[in-house]
mmCIF file of C-alpha atoms in Angstrom:
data_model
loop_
_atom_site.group_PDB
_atom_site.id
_atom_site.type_symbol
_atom_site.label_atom_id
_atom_site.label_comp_id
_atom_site.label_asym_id
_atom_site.label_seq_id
_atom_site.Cartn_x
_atom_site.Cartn_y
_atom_site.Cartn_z
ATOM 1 C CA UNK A 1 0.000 0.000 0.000
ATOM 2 C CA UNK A 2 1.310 3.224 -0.404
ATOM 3 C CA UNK A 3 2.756 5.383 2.540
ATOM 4 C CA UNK A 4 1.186 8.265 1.745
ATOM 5 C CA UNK A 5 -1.544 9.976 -1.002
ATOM 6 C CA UNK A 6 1.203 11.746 -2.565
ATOM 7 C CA UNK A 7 3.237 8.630 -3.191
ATOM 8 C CA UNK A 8 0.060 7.420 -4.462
ATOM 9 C CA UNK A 9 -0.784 10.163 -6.837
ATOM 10 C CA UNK A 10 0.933 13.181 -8.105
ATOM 11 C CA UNK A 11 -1.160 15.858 -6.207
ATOM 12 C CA UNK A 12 -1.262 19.548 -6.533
ATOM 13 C CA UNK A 13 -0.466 21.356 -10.281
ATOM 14 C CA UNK A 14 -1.284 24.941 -10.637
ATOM 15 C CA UNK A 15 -3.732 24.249 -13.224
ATOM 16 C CA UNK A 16 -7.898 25.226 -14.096
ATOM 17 C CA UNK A 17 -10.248 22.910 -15.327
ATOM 18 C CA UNK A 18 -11.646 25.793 -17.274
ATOM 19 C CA UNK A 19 -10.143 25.454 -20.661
ATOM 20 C CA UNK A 20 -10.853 29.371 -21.184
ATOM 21 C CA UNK A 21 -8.570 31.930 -18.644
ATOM 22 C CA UNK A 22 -7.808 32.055 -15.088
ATOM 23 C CA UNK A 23 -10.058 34.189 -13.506
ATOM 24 C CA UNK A 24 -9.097 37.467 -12.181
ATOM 25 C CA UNK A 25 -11.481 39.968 -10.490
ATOM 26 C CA UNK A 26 -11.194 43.428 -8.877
ATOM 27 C CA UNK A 27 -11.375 43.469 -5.117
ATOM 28 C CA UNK A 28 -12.200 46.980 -3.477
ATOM 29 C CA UNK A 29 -12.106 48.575 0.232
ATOM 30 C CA UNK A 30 -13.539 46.361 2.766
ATOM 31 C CA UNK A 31 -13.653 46.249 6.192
ATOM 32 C CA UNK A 32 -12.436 42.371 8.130
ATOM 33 C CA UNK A 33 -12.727 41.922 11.731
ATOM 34 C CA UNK A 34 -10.266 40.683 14.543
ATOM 35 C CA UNK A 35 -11.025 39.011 17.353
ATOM 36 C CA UNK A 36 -11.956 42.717 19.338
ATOM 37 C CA UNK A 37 -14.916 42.926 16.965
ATOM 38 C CA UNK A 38 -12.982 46.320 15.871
ATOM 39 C CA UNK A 39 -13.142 46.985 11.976
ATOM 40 C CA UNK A 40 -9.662 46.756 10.460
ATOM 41 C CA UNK A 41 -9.594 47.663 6.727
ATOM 42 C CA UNK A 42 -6.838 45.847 4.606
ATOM 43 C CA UNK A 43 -7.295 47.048 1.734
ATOM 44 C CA UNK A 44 -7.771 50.822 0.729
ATOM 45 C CA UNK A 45 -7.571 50.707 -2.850
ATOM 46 C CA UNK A 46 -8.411 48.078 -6.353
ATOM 47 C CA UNK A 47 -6.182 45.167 -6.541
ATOM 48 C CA UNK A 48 -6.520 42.904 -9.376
ATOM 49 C CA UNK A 49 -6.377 38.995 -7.989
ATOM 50 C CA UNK A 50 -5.862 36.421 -10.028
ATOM 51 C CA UNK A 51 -7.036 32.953 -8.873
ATOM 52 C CA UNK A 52 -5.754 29.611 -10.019
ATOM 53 C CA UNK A 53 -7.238 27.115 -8.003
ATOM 54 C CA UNK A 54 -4.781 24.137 -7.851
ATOM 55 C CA UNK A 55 -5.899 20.208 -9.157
ATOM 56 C CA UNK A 56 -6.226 17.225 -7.015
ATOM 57 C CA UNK A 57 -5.514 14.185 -9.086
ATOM 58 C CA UNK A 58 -7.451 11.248 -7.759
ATOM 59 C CA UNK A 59 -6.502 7.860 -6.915
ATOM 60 C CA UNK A 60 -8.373 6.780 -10.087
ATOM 61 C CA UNK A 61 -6.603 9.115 -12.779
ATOM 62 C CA UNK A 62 -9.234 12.027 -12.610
ATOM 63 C CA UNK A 63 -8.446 15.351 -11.108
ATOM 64 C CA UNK A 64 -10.611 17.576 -8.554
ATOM 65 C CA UNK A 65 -10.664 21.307 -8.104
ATOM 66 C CA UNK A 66 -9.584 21.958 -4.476
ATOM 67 C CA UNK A 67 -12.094 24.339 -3.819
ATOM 68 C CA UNK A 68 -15.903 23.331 -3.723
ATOM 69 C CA UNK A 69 -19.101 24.866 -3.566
ATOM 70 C CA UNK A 70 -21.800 22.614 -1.736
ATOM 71 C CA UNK A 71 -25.444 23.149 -1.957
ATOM 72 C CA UNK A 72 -26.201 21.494 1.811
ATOM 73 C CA UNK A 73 -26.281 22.882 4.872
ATOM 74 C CA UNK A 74 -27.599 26.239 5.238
ATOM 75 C CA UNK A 75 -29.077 25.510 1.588
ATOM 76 C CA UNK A 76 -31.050 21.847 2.259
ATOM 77 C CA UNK A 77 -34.390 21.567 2.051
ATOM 78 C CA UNK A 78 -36.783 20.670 4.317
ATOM 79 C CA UNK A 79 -40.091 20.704 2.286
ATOM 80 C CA UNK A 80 -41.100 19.345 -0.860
ATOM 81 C CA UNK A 81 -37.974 18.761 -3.050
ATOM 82 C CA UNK A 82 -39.951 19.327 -6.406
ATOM 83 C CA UNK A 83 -40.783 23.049 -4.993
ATOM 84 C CA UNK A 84 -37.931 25.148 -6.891
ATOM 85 C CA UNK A 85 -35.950 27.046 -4.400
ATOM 86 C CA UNK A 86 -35.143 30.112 -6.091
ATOM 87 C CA UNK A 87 -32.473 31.381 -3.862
ATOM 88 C CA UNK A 88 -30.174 27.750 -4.033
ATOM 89 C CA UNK A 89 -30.569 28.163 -7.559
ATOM 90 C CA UNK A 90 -29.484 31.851 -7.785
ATOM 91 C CA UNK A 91 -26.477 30.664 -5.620
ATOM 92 C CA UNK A 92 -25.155 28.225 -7.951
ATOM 93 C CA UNK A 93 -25.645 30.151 -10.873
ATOM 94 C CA UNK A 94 -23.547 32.739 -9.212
ATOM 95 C CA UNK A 95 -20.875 30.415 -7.719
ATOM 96 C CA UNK A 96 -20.342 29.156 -11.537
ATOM 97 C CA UNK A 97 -20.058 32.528 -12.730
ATOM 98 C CA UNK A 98 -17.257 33.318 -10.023
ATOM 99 C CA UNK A 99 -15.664 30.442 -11.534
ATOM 100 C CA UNK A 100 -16.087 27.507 -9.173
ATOM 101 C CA UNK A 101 -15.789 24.812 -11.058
ATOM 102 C CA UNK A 102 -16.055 21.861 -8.157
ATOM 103 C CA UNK A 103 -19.867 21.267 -7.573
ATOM 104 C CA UNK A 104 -21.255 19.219 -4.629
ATOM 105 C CA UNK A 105 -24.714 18.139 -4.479
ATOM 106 C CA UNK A 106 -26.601 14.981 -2.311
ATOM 107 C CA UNK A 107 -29.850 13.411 -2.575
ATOM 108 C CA UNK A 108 -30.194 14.551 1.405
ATOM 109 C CA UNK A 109 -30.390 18.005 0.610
ATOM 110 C CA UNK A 110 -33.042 18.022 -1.547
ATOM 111 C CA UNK A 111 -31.311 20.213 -4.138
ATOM 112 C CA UNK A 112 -30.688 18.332 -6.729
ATOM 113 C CA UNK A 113 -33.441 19.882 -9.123
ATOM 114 C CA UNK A 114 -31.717 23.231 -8.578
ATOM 115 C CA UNK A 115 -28.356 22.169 -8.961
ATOM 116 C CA UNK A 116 -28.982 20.582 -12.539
ATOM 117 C CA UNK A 117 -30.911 23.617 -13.514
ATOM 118 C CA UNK A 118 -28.491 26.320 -12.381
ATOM 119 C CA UNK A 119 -25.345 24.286 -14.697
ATOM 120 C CA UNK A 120 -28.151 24.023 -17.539
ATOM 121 C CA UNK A 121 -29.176 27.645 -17.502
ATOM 122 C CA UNK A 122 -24.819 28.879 -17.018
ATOM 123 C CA UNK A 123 -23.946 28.404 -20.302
ATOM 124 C CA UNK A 124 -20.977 26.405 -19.256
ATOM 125 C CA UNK A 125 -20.044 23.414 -21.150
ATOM 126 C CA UNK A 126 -21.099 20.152 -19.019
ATOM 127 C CA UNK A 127 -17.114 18.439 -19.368
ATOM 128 C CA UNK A 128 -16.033 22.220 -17.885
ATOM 129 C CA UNK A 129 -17.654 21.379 -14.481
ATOM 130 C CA UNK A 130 -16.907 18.736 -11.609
ATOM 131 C CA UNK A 131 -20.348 17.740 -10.547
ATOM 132 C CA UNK A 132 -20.416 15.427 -6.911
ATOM 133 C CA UNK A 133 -23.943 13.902 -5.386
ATOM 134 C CA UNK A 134 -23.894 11.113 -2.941
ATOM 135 C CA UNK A 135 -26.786 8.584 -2.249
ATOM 136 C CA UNK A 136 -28.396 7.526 0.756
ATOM 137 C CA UNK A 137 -32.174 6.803 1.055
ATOM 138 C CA UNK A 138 -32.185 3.219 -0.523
ATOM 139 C CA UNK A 139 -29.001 1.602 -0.197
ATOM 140 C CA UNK A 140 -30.305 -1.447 -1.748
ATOM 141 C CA UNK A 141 -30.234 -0.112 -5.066
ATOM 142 C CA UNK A 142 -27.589 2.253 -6.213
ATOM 143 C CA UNK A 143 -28.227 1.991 -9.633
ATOM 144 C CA UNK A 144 -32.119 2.961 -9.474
ATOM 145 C CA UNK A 145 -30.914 6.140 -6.730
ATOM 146 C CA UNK A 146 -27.736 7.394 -9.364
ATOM 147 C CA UNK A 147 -30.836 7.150 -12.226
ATOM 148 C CA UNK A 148 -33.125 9.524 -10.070
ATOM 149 C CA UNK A 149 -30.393 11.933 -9.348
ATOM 150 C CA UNK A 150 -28.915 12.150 -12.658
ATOM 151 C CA UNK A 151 -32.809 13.158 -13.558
ATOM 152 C CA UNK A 152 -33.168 15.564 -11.135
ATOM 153 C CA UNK A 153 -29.534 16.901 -12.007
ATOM 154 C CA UNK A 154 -30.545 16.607 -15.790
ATOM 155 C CA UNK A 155 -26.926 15.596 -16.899
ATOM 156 C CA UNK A 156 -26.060 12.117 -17.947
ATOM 157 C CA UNK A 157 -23.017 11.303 -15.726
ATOM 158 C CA UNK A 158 -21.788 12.732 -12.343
ATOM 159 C CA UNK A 159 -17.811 13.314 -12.201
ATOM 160 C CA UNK A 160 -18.236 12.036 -8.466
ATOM 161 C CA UNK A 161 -20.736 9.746 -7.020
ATOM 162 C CA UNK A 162 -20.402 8.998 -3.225
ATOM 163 C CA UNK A 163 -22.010 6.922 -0.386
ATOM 164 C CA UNK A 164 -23.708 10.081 2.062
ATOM 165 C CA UNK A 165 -22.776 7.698 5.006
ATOM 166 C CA UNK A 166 -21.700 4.640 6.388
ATOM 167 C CA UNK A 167 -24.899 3.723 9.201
ATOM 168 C CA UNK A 168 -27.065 2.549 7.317
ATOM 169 C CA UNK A 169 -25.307 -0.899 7.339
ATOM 170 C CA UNK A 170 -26.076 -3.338 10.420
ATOM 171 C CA UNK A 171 -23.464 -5.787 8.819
ATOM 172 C CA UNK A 172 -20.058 -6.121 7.379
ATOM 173 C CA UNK A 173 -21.509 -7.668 4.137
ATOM 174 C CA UNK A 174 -23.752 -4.434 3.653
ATOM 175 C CA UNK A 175 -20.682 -2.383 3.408
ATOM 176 C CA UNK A 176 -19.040 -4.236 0.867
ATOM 177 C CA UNK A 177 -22.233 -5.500 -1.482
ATOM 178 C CA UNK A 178 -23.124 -1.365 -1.715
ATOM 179 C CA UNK A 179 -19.891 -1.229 -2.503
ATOM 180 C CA UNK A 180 -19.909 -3.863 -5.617
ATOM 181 C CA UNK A 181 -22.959 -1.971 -6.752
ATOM 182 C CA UNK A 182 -20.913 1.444 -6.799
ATOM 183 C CA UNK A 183 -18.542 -0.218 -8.190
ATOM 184 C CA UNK A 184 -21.070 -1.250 -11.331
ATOM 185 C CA UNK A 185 -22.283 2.622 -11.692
ATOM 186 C CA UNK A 186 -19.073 3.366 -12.072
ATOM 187 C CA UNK A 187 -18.280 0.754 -14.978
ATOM 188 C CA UNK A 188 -21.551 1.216 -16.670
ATOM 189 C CA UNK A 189 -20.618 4.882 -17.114
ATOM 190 C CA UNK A 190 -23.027 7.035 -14.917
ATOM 191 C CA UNK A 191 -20.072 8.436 -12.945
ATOM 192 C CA UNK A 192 -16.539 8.616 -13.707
ATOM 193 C CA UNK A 193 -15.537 8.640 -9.973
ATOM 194 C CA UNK A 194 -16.967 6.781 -6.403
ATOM 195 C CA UNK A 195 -15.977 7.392 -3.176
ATOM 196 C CA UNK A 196 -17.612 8.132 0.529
ATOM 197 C CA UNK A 197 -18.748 10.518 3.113
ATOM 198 C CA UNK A 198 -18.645 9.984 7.145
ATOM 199 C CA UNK A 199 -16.523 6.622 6.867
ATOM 200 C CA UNK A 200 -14.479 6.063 9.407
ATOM 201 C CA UNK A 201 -11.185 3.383 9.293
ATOM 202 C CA UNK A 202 -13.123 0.311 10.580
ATOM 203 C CA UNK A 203 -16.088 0.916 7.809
ATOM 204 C CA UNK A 204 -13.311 1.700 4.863
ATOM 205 C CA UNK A 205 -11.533 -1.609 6.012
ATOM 206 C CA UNK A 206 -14.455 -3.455 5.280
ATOM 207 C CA UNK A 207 -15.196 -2.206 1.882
ATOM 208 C CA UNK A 208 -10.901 -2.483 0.943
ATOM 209 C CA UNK A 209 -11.440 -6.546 1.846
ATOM 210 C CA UNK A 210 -13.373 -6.942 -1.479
ATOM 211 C CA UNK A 211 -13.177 -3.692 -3.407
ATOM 212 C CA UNK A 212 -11.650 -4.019 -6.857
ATOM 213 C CA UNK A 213 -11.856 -0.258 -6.976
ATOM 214 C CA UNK A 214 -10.655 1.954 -3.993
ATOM 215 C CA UNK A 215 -13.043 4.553 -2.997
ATOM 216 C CA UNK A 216 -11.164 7.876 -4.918
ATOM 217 C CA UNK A 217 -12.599 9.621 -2.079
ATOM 218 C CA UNK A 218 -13.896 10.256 1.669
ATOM 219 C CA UNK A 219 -15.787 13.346 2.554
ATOM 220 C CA UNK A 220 -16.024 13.852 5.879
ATOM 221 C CA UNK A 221 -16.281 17.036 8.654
ATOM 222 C CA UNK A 222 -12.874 18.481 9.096
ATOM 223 C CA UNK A 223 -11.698 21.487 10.882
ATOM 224 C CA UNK A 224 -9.252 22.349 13.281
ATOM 225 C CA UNK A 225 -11.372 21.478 16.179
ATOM 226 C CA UNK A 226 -12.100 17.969 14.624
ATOM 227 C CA UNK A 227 -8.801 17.124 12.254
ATOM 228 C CA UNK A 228 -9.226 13.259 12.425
ATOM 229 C CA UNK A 229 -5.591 12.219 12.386
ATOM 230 C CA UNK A 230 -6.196 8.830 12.414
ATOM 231 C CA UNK A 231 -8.466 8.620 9.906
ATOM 232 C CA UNK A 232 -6.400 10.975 7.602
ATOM 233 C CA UNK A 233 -3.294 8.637 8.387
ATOM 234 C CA UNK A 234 -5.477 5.868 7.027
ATOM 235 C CA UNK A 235 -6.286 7.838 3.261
ATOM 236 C CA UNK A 236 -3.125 8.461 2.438
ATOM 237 C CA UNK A 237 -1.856 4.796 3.291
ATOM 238 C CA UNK A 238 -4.820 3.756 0.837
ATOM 239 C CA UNK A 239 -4.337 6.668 -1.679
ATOM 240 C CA UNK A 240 -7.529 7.657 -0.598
ATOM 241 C CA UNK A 241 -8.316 11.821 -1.050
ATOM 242 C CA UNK A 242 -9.962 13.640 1.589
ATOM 243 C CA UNK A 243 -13.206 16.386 0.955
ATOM 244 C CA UNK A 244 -13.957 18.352 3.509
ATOM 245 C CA UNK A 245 -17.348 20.058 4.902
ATOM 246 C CA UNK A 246 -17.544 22.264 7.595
ATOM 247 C CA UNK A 247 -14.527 23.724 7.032
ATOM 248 C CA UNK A 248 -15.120 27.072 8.586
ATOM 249 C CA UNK A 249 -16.640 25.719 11.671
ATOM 250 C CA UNK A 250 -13.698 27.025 13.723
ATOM 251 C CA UNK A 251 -13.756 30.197 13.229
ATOM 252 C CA UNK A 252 -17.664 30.609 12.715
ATOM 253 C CA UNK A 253 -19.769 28.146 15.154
ATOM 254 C CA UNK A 254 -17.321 26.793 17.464
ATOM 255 C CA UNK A 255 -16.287 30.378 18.805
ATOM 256 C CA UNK A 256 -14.669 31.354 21.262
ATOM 257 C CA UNK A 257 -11.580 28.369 20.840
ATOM 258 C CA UNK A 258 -8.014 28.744 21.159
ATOM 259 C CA UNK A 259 -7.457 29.512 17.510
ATOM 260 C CA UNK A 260 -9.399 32.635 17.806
ATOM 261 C CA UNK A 261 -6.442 35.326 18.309
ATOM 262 C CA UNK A 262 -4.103 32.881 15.850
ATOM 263 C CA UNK A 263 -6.236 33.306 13.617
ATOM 264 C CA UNK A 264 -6.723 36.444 13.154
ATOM 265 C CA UNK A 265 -3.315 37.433 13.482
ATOM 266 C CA UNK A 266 -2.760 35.463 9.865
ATOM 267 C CA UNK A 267 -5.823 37.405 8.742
ATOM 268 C CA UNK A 268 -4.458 40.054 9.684
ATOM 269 C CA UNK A 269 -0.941 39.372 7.848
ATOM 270 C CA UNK A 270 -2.290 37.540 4.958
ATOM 271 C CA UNK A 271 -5.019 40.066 4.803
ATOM 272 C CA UNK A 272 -7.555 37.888 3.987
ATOM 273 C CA UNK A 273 -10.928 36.635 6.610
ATOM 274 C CA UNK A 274 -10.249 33.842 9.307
ATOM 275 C CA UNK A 275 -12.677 32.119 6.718
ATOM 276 C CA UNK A 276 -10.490 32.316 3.844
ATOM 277 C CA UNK A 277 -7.440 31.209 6.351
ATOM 278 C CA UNK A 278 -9.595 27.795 7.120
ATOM 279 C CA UNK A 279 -9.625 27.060 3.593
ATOM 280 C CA UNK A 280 -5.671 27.557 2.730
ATOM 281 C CA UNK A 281 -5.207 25.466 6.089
ATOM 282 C CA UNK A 282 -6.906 22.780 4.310
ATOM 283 C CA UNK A 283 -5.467 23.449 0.840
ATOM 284 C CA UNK A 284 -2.581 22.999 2.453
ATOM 285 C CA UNK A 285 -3.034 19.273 3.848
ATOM 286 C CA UNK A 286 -4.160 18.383 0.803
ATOM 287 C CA UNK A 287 -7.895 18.884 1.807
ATOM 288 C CA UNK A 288 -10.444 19.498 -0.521
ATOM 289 C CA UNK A 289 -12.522 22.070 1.448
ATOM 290 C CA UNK A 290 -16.356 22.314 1.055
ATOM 291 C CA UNK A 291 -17.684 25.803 1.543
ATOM 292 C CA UNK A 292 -20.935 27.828 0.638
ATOM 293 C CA UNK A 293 -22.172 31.113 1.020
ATOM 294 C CA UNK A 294 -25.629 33.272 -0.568
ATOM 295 C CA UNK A 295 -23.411 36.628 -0.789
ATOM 296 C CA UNK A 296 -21.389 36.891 -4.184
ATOM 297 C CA UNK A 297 -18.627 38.972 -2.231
ATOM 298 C CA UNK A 298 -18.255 36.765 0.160
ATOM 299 C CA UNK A 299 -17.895 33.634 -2.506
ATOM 300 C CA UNK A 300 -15.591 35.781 -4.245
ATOM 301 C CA UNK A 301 -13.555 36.423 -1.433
ATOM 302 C CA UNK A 302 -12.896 32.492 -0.861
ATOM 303 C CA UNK A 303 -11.355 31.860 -3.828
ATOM 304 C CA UNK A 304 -8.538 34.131 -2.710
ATOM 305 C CA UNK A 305 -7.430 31.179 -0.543
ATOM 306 C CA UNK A 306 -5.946 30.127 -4.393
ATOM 307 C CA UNK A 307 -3.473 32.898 -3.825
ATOM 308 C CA UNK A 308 -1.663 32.612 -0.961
ATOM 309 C CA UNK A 309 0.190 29.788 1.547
ATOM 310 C CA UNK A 310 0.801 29.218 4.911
ATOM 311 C CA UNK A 311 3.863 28.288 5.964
ATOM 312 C CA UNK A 312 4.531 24.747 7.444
ATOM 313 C CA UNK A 313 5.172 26.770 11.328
ATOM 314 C CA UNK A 314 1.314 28.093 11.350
ATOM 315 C CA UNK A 315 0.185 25.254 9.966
ATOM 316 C CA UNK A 316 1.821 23.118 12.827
ATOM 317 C CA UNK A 317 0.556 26.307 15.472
ATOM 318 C CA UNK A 318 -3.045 26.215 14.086
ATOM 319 C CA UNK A 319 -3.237 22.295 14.358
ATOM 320 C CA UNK A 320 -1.793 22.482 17.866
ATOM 321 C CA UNK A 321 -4.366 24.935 19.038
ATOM 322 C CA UNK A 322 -6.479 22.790 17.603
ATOM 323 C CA UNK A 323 -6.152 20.097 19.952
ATOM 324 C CA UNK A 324 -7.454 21.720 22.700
ATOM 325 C CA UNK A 325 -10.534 21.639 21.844
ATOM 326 C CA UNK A 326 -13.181 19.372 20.641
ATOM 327 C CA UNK A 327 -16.426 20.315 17.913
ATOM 328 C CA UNK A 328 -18.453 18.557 15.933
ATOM 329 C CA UNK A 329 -21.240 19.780 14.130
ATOM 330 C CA UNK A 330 -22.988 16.798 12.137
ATOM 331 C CA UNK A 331 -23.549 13.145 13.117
ATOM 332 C CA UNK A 332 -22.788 13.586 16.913
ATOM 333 C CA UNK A 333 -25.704 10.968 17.631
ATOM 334 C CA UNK A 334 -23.217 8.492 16.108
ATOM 335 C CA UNK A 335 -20.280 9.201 18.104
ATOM 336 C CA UNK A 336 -19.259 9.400 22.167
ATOM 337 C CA UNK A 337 -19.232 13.276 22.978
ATOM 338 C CA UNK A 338 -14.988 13.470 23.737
ATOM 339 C CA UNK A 339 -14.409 10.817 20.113
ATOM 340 C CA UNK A 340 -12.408 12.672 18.229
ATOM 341 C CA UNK A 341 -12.266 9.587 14.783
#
């Protein structure tokens, strides 16, 4: 097996998946905040950024943009899925337009319907976009629930298709039959990728005893507050790539921590948000971060994490602080309140 994901693929290449120009936009004043709540304005004047979002090459051959735009969360429905949600689908629309590329979409959310119509209506070319949804209602046919999406999403293929989680199986043999029937989505052609979400070591063991494909990918919750070493040692044994949601959550809902002044101090220097910092400190691992907003600035002002790096020192500080606490935002039902996998 290989010792670690880069010995397993080559990873990062400053590269677009657009075939037309990097993007570059025009950023004017605004204000950021530190940790005093006092308004500090970096920038007093236009400066032209150009963003180049670097490539994660997959286990598999295929190649992922390292910054995503998800359409759960804050955006998931609760109501009828067939009722359109105009604002999801105005937020896509615009995330294309800013040039995100790296689309993630689930059958949970309920947003499927917008998703496919916001890439339709863009007026960018289907092979120019990276489009992820993930199953999970009936497990006992992947084939029927990839159909249904790929309906809903209007588009013939997904780049991406995962498994939302791992709990639905009371056996070992679960794991690894929904495997075999990713496995035969993937070969009959209705996604060029499959992978996971929420998996932890023991359930990806059981799938690598009889997979003849390793999952390309595990999304899972990752933050400084939650950095699952262990599980993260375990991916890049297997070559496996790691997506993250909730990447933000340390410097957004789990406040006050012991990043907090940190933090903003590389805000401050990098003169960027906290928020864009989270990102780069993924970027930086090799992380695929997961992010979403409904303001257009505020989208815009991500993809800045493109243009800057953190140097190894405050990425070892930030993961240190880290440690000292503990957050988790999603499936805490499923876990002891102090696990940290």
């Amino acid at each position: 097996m290989f010792k670690s994901l880069s010995q397993a693929v080559p990873l990062l290449r400053p590269l677009s998946l657009r075939s037309r120009p990097t993007r570059t936009y025009t950023d004017f004043s605004f204000a950021r905040f530190g940790s005093s709540g006092s308004a500090r304005t970096y920038f007093d004047k236009m400066a032209n950024i150009t963003t180049n979002i670097p490539l994660l090459r997959l286990n598999d051959g295929t190649s992922m943009s390292m910054l995503g735009y998800g359409t759960g969360t804050a955006w998931a429905k609760k109501g009828d899925e067939s009722k359109l949600d105009h604002g999801v689908l105005d937020g896509v629309k615009m995330a294309i337009k800013l040039d995100y590329t790296h689309l993630d979409g689930a059958e949970m959310y309920k947003t499927e319907p917008e998703l496919g119509k916001a890439i339709k209506e863009s007026g960018v070319p289907r092979e120019e976009l990276y489009v992820v949804t993930k199953c999970n209602k009936d497990m006992n046919d992947i084939e029927g629930s990839l159909k249904a999406s790929l309906k809903k999403l209007q588009l013939d293929y997904v780049d991406l298709y995962l498994i939302h989680s791992p709990f639905f199986a009371e056996t070992e043999e679960q794991l690894q039959s929904t495997w075999a029937a990713m496995e035969k989505v993937q070969a009959a052609g209705l996604t060029k990728s499959i992978g996971v979400s929420n998996y932890l070591p023991k359930h990806l063991s059981v799938v690598l005893k009889t997979a003849k494909v390793v999952p390309a990918c595990n999304q899972i919750e990752f933050h400084p507050y939650l950095q699952r070493t262990e599980l993260l040692d375990f991916h890049k044994k297997h070559g496996i790539a790691t997506t993250a949601y909730g990447p933000l959550s340390a410097v957004t809902k789990a406040k006050p921590g012991p990043i907090d002044d940190f933090m903003a101090s590389l805000a401050k220097k990098y003169a960027v948000s906290e928020g864009e910092i989270s990102l780069r400190w993924c970027i930086d691992q090799d992380v695929v971060p997961i992010t979403t907003s409904s303001k257009e600035q505020r989208l815009s002002d991500y993809l800045r994490a493109a243009t800057f790096k953190l140097t190894p020192v405050e990425i070892k500080q930030i993961n240190e602080l880290g440690q000292q606490k503990h957050y988790r935002g999603f499936w805490g039902a499923k876990f002891d309140e102090k696990d940290r996998t």
